[in-house]
CSV table of C-alpha atoms in Angstrom, one decimal:
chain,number,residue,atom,x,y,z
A,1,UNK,CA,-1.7,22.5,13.2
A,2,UNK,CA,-3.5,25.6,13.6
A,3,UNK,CA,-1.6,27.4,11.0
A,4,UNK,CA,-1.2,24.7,8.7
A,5,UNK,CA,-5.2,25.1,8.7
A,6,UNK,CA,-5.1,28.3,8.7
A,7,UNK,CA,-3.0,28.3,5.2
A,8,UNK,CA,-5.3,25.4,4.1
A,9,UNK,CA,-8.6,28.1,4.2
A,10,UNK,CA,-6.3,30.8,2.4
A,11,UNK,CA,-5.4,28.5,-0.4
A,12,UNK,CA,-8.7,27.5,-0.6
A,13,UNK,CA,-10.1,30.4,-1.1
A,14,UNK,CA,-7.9,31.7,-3.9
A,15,UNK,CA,-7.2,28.3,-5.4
A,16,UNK,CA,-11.0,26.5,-5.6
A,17,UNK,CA,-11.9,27.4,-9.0
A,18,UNK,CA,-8.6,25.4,-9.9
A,19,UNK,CA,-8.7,22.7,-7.5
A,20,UNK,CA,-11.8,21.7,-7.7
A,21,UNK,CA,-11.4,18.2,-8.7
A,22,UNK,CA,-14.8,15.9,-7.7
A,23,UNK,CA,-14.7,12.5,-7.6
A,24,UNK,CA,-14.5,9.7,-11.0
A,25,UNK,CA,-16.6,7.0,-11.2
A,26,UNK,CA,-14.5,3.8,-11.3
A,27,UNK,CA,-15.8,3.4,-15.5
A,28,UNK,CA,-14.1,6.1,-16.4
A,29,UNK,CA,-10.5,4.9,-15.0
A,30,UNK,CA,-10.4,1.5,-16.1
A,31,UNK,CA,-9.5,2.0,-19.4
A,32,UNK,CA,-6.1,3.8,-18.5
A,33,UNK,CA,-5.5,2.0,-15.3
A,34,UNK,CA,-7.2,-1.8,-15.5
A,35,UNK,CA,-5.6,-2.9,-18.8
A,36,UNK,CA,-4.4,-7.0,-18.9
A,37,UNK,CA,-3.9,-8.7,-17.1
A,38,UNK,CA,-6.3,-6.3,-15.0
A,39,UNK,CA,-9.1,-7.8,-13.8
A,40,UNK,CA,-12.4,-7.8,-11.1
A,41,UNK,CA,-13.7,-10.1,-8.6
A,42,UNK,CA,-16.1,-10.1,-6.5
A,43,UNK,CA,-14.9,-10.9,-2.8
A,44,UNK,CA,-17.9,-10.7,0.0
A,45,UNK,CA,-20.1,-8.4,-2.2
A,46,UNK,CA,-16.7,-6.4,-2.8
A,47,UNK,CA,-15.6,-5.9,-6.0
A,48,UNK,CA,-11.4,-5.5,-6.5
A,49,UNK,CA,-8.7,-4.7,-8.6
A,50,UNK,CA,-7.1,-7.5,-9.4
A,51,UNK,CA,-3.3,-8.9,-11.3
A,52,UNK,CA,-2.7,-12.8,-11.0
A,53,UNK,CA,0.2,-13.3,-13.0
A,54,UNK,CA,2.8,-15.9,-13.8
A,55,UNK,CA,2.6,-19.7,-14.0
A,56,UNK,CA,0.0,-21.1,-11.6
A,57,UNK,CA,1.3,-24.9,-11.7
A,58,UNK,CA,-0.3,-26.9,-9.5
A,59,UNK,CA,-2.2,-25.9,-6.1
A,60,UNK,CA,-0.1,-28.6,-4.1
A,61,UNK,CA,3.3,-27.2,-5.4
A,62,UNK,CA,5.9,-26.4,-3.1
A,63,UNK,CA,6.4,-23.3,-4.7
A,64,UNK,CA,4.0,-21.5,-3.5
A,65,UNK,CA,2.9,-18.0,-4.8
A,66,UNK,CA,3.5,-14.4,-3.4
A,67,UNK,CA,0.9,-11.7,-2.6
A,68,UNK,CA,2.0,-7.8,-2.7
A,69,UNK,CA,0.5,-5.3,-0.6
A,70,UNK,CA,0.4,-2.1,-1.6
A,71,UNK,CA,0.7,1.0,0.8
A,72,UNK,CA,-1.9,4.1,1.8
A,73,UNK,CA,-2.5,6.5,-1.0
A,74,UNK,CA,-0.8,3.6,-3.5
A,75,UNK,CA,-2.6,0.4,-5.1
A,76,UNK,CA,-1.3,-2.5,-7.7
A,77,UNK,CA,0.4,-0.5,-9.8
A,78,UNK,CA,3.7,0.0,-6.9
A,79,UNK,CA,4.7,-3.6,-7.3
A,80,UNK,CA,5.1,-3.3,-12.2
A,81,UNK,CA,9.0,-3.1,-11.5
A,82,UNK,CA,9.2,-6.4,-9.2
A,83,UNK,CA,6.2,-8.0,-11.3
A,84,UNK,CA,8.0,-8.5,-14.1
A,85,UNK,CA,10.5,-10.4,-13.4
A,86,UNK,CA,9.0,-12.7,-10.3
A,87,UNK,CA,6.0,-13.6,-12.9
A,88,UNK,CA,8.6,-15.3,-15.0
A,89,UNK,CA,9.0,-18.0,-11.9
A,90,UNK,CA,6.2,-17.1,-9.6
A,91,UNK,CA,2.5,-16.6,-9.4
A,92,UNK,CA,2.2,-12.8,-8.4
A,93,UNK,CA,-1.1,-11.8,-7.1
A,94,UNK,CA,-1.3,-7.8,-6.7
A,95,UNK,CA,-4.6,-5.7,-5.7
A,96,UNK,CA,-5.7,-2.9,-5.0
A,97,UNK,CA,-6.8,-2.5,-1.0
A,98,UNK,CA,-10.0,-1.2,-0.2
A,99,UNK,CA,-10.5,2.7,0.2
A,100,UNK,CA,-7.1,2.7,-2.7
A,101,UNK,CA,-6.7,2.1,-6.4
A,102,UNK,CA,-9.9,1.0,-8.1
A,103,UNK,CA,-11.3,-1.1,-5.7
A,104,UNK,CA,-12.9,1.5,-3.6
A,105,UNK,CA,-14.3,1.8,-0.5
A,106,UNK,CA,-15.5,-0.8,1.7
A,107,UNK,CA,-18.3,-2.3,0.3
A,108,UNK,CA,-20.6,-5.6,0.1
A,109,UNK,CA,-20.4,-7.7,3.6
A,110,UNK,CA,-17.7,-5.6,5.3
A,111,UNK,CA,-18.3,-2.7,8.0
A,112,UNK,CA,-18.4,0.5,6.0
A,113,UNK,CA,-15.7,3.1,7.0
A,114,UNK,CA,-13.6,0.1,9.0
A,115,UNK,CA,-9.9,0.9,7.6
A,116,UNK,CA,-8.0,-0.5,10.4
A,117,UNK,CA,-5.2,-2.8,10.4
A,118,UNK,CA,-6.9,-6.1,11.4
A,119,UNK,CA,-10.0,-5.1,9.0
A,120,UNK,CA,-7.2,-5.3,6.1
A,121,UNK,CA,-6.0,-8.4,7.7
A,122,UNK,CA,-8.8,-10.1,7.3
A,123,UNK,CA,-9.9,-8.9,3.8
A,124,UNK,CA,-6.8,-10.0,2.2
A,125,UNK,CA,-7.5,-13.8,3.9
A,126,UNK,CA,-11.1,-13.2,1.9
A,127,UNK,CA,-9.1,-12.8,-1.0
A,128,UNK,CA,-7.0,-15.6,-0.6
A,129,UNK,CA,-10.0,-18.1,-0.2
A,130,UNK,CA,-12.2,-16.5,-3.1
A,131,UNK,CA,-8.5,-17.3,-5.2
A,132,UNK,CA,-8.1,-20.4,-3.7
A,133,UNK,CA,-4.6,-20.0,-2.3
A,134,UNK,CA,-4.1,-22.2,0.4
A,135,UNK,CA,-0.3,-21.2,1.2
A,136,UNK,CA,1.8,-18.3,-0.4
A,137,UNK,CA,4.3,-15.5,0.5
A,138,UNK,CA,2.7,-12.4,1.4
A,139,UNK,CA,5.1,-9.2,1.2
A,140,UNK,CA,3.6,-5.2,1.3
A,141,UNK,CA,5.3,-1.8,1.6
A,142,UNK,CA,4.4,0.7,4.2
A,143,UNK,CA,0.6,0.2,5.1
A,144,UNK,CA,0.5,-3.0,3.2
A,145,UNK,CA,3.8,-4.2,5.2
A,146,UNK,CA,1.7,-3.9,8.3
A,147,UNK,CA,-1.6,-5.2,6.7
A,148,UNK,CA,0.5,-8.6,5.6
A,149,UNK,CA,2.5,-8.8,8.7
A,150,UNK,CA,-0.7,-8.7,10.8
A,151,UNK,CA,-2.6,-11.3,8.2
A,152,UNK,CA,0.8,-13.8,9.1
A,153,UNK,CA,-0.3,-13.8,12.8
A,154,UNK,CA,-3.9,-14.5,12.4
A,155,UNK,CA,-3.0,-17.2,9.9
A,156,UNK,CA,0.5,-18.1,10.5
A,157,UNK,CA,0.0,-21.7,8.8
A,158,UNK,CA,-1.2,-19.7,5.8
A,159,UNK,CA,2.2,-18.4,5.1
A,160,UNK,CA,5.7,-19.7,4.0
A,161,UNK,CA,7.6,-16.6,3.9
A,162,UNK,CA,7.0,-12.9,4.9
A,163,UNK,CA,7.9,-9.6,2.8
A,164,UNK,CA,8.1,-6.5,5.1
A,165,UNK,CA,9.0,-3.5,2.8
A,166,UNK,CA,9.8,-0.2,4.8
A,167,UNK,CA,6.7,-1.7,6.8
A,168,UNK,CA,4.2,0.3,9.2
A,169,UNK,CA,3.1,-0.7,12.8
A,170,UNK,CA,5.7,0.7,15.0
A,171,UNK,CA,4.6,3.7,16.9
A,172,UNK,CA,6.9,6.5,15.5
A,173,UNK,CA,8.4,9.8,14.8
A,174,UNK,CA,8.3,10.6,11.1
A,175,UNK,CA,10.9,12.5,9.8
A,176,UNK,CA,8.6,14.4,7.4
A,177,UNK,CA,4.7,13.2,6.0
A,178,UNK,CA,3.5,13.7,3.2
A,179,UNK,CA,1.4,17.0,2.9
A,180,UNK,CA,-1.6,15.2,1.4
A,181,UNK,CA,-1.5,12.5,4.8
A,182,UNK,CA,-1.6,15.8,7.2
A,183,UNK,CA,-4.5,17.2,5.6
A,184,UNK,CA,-6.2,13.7,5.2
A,185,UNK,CA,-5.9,13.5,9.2
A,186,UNK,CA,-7.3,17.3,10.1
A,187,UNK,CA,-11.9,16.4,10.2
A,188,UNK,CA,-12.6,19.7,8.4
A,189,UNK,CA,-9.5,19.5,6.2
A,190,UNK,CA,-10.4,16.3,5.2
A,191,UNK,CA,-13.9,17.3,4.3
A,192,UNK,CA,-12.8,20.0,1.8
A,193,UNK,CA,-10.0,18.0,0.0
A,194,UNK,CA,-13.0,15.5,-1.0
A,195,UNK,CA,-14.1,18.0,-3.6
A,196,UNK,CA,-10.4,19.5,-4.0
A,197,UNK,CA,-7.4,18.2,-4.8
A,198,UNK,CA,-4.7,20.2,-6.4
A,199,UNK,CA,-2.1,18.5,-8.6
A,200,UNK,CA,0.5,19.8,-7.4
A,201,UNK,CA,-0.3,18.5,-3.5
A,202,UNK,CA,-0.7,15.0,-5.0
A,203,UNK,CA,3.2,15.7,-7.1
A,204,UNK,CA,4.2,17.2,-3.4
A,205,UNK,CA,3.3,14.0,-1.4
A,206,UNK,CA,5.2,11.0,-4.1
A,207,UNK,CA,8.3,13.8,-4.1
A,208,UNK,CA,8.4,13.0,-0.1
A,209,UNK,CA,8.4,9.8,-0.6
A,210,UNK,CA,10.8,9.6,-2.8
A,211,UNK,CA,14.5,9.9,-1.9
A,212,UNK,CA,15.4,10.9,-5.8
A,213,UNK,CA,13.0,13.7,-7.5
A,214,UNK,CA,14.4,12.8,-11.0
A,215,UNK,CA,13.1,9.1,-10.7
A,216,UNK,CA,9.1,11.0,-10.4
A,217,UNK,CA,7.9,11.4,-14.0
A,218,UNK,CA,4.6,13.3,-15.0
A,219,UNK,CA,3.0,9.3,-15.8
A,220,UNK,CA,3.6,8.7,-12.0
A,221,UNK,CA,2.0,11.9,-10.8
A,222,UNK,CA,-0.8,11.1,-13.3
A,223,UNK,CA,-1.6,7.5,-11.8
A,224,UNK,CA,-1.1,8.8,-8.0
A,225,UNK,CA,-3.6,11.5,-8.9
A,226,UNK,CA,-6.0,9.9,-11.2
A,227,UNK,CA,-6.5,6.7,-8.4
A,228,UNK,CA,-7.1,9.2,-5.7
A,229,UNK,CA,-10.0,10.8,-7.4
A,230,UNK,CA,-11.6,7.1,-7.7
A,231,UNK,CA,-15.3,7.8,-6.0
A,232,UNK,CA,-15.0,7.2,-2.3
A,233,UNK,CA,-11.1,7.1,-2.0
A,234,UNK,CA,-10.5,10.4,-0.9
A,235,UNK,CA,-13.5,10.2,1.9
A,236,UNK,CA,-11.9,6.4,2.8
A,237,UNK,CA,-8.4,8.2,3.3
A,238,UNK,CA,-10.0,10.3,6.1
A,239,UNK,CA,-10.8,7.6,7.8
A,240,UNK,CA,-7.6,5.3,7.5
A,241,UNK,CA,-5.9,8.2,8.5
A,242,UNK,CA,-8.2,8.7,11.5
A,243,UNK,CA,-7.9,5.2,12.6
A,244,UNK,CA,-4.3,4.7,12.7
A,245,UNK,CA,-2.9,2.7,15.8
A,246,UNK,CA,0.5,2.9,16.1
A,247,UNK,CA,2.0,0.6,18.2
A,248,UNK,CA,-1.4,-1.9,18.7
A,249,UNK,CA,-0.9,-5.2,18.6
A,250,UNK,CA,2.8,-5.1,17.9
A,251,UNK,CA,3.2,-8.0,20.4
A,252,UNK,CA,1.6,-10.2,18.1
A,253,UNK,CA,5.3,-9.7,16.2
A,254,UNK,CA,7.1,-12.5,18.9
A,255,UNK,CA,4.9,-15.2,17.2
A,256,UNK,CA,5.7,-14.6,13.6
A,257,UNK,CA,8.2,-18.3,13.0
A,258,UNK,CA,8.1,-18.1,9.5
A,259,UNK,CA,11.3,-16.8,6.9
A,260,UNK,CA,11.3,-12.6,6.7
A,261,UNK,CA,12.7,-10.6,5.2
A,262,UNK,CA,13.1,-6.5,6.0
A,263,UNK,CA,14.2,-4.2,3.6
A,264,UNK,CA,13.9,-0.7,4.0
A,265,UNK,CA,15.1,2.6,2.0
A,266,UNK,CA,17.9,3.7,3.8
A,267,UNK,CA,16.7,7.6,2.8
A,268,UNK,CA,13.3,6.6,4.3
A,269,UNK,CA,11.8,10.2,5.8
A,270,UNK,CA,8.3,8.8,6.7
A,271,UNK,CA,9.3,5.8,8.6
A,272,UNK,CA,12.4,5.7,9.9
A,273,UNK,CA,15.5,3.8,9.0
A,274,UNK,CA,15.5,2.1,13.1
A,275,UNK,CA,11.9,0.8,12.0
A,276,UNK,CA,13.8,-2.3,10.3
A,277,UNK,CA,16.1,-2.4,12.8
A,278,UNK,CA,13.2,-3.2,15.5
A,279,UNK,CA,11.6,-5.7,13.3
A,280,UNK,CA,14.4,-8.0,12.8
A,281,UNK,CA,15.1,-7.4,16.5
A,282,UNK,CA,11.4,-8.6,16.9
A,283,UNK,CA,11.0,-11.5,14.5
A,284,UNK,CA,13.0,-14.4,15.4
A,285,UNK,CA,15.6,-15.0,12.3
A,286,UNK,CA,14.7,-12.0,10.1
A,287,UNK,CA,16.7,-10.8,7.8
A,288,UNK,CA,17.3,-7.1,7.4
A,289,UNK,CA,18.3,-5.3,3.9
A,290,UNK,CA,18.8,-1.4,4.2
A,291,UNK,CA,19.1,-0.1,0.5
A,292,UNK,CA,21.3,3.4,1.2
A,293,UNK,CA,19.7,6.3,-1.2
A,294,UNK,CA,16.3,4.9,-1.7
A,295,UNK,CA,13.5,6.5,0.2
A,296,UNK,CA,9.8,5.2,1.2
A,297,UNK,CA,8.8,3.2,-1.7
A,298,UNK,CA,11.9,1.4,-2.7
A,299,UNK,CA,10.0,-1.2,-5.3
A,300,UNK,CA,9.0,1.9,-7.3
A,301,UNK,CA,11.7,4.2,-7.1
A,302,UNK,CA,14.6,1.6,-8.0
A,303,UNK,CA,12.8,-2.0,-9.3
A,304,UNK,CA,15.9,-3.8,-10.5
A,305,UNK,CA,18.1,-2.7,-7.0
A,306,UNK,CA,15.4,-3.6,-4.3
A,307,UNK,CA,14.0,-6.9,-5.9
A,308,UNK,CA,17.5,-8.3,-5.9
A,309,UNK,CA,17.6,-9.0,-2.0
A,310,UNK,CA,14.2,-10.5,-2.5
A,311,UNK,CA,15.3,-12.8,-5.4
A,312,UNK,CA,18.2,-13.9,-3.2
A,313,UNK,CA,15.6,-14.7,0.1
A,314,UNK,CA,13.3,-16.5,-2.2
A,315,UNK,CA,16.1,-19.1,-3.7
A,316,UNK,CA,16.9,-19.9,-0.2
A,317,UNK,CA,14.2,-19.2,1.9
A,318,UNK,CA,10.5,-19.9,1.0
């Protein structure tokens, strides 16, 4: 830790006229990154990033719809691949999590700088009652795995069906993190990347999460990077990445009864392979894909491959 903070001041130092990157008011992002079927609520005095797509039908159908949860440093934009084809059958409601994306930090009538799990938890059920949603899938990847499986057992008769995508909440050894995550969870660090942020870092951190480089185009880099700078994110990142709790309230797993599904990236380095393995051992009845070759973010770095399990669940399950 000490020499990774050690290199940190050095690089600083040489690299700050180049790095310095300050924070972008949300205005100036929505034109690239909100375009339709973008759009904004207003949830509890929070405003979010929001896509509702696909065929509503009626409220009482017994198709109900499914919610995506993106993962830390990510936001809507992960789930475009698997969008486009569910939203042909399905209501798909994406958004972008507070502190990620352009929804921003914390705001309106919830505890400023609160980025734990249960916090999540219990903004997504906000957002499900400001959408009127009374039943629905919920899925997420990484982060947003562990915000929807959490959401399930504060809810459970919310939920017909459960998504966990190379999901957090485990307490675990990664196999390698992301160099913009270390930096986010050093205090000081964390200060000075709220004013810098090299490109290349942000490039860096999707390559580890990524099991195939050639799959990371200069568009991808671009929407990482761009989201990041988002006013407030970066600072909202220190936090999440303060408060992280691995292992709490994994118990909670036992009383999940509804259809699940875990599918994981086989070439996973951030969270383990035996992480799925654990889950379905946890939830009674899961089912448990492993995609061989496909690292953290398997909905983004093959669309078509990873959705196909899902389609399959769906037609029988939920």
């Amino acid at each position: 830790l000490l020499k990774l903070f050690g290199l940190l001041l050095m690089l600083t130092a040489l690299a700050m006229p180049l790095a310095r990157a300050p924070d972008r008011p949300v205005q100036t992002l929505v034109a690239r990154w909100a375009p339709p079927p973008s759009d904004f609520i207003d949830v509890k005095g929070q405003i979010v990033h929001i896509r509702d797509e696909g065929p509503r039908g009626d409220p009482s159908s017994p198709t109900p719809p499914i919610v995506l949860l993106h993962g830390t440093g990510a936001s809507l934009h992960t789930w475009e691949g698997w969008v486009r084809t569910l939203k042909k059958t399905r209501r798909v409601i994406t958004f972008d999590l507070p502190g990620f994306g352009l929804t921003g930090p914390f705001a309106g009538q919830y505890a400023a700088d609160d980025y734990r799990g249960d916090a999540y938890a219990r903004f997504v059920l906000d957002v499900l009652d400001a959408l009127k949603v009374g039943s629905a899938v919920i899925g997420g990847n990484s982060l947003g795995g562990e915000v929807a499986w959490r959401a399930v057992t504060l809810e459970p008769s919310r939920f017909t069906g459960l998504l966990l995508i190379d999901a957090s909440g485990y307490a675990f050894t990664p196999g390698s993190i992301p160099l913009g995550f270390r930096i986010a969870r050093i205090p000081l660090a964390n200060r000075i990347g709220e004013h810098l942020l090299p490109r290349a870092l942000v490039a860096a951190s999707v390559a580890n999460v990524y099991a195939d480089d050639s799959r990371i185009t200069e568009g991808l880099v671009d929407r990482y990077y761009e989201l990041t700078l988002r006013e407030g994110n970066r600072r909202a990142l220190g936090f999440r990445m303060q408060q992280l709790e691995p292992g709490a309230a994994i118990s909670r797993l036992k009383t999940i009864a509804i259809p699940t599904l875990v599918l994981w990236g086989g070439a996973d380095q951030l969270i383990p392979v035996d992480n799925a393995r654990r889950f379905g051992s946890e939830i009674a009845g899961a089912l448990v894909v492993v995609l061989d070759g496909l690292g953290h973010v398997p909905q983004e770095e093959d669309p078509a491959r990873s959705l196909a399990p899902v389609l399959e669940f769906l037609e029988t399950k939920p």
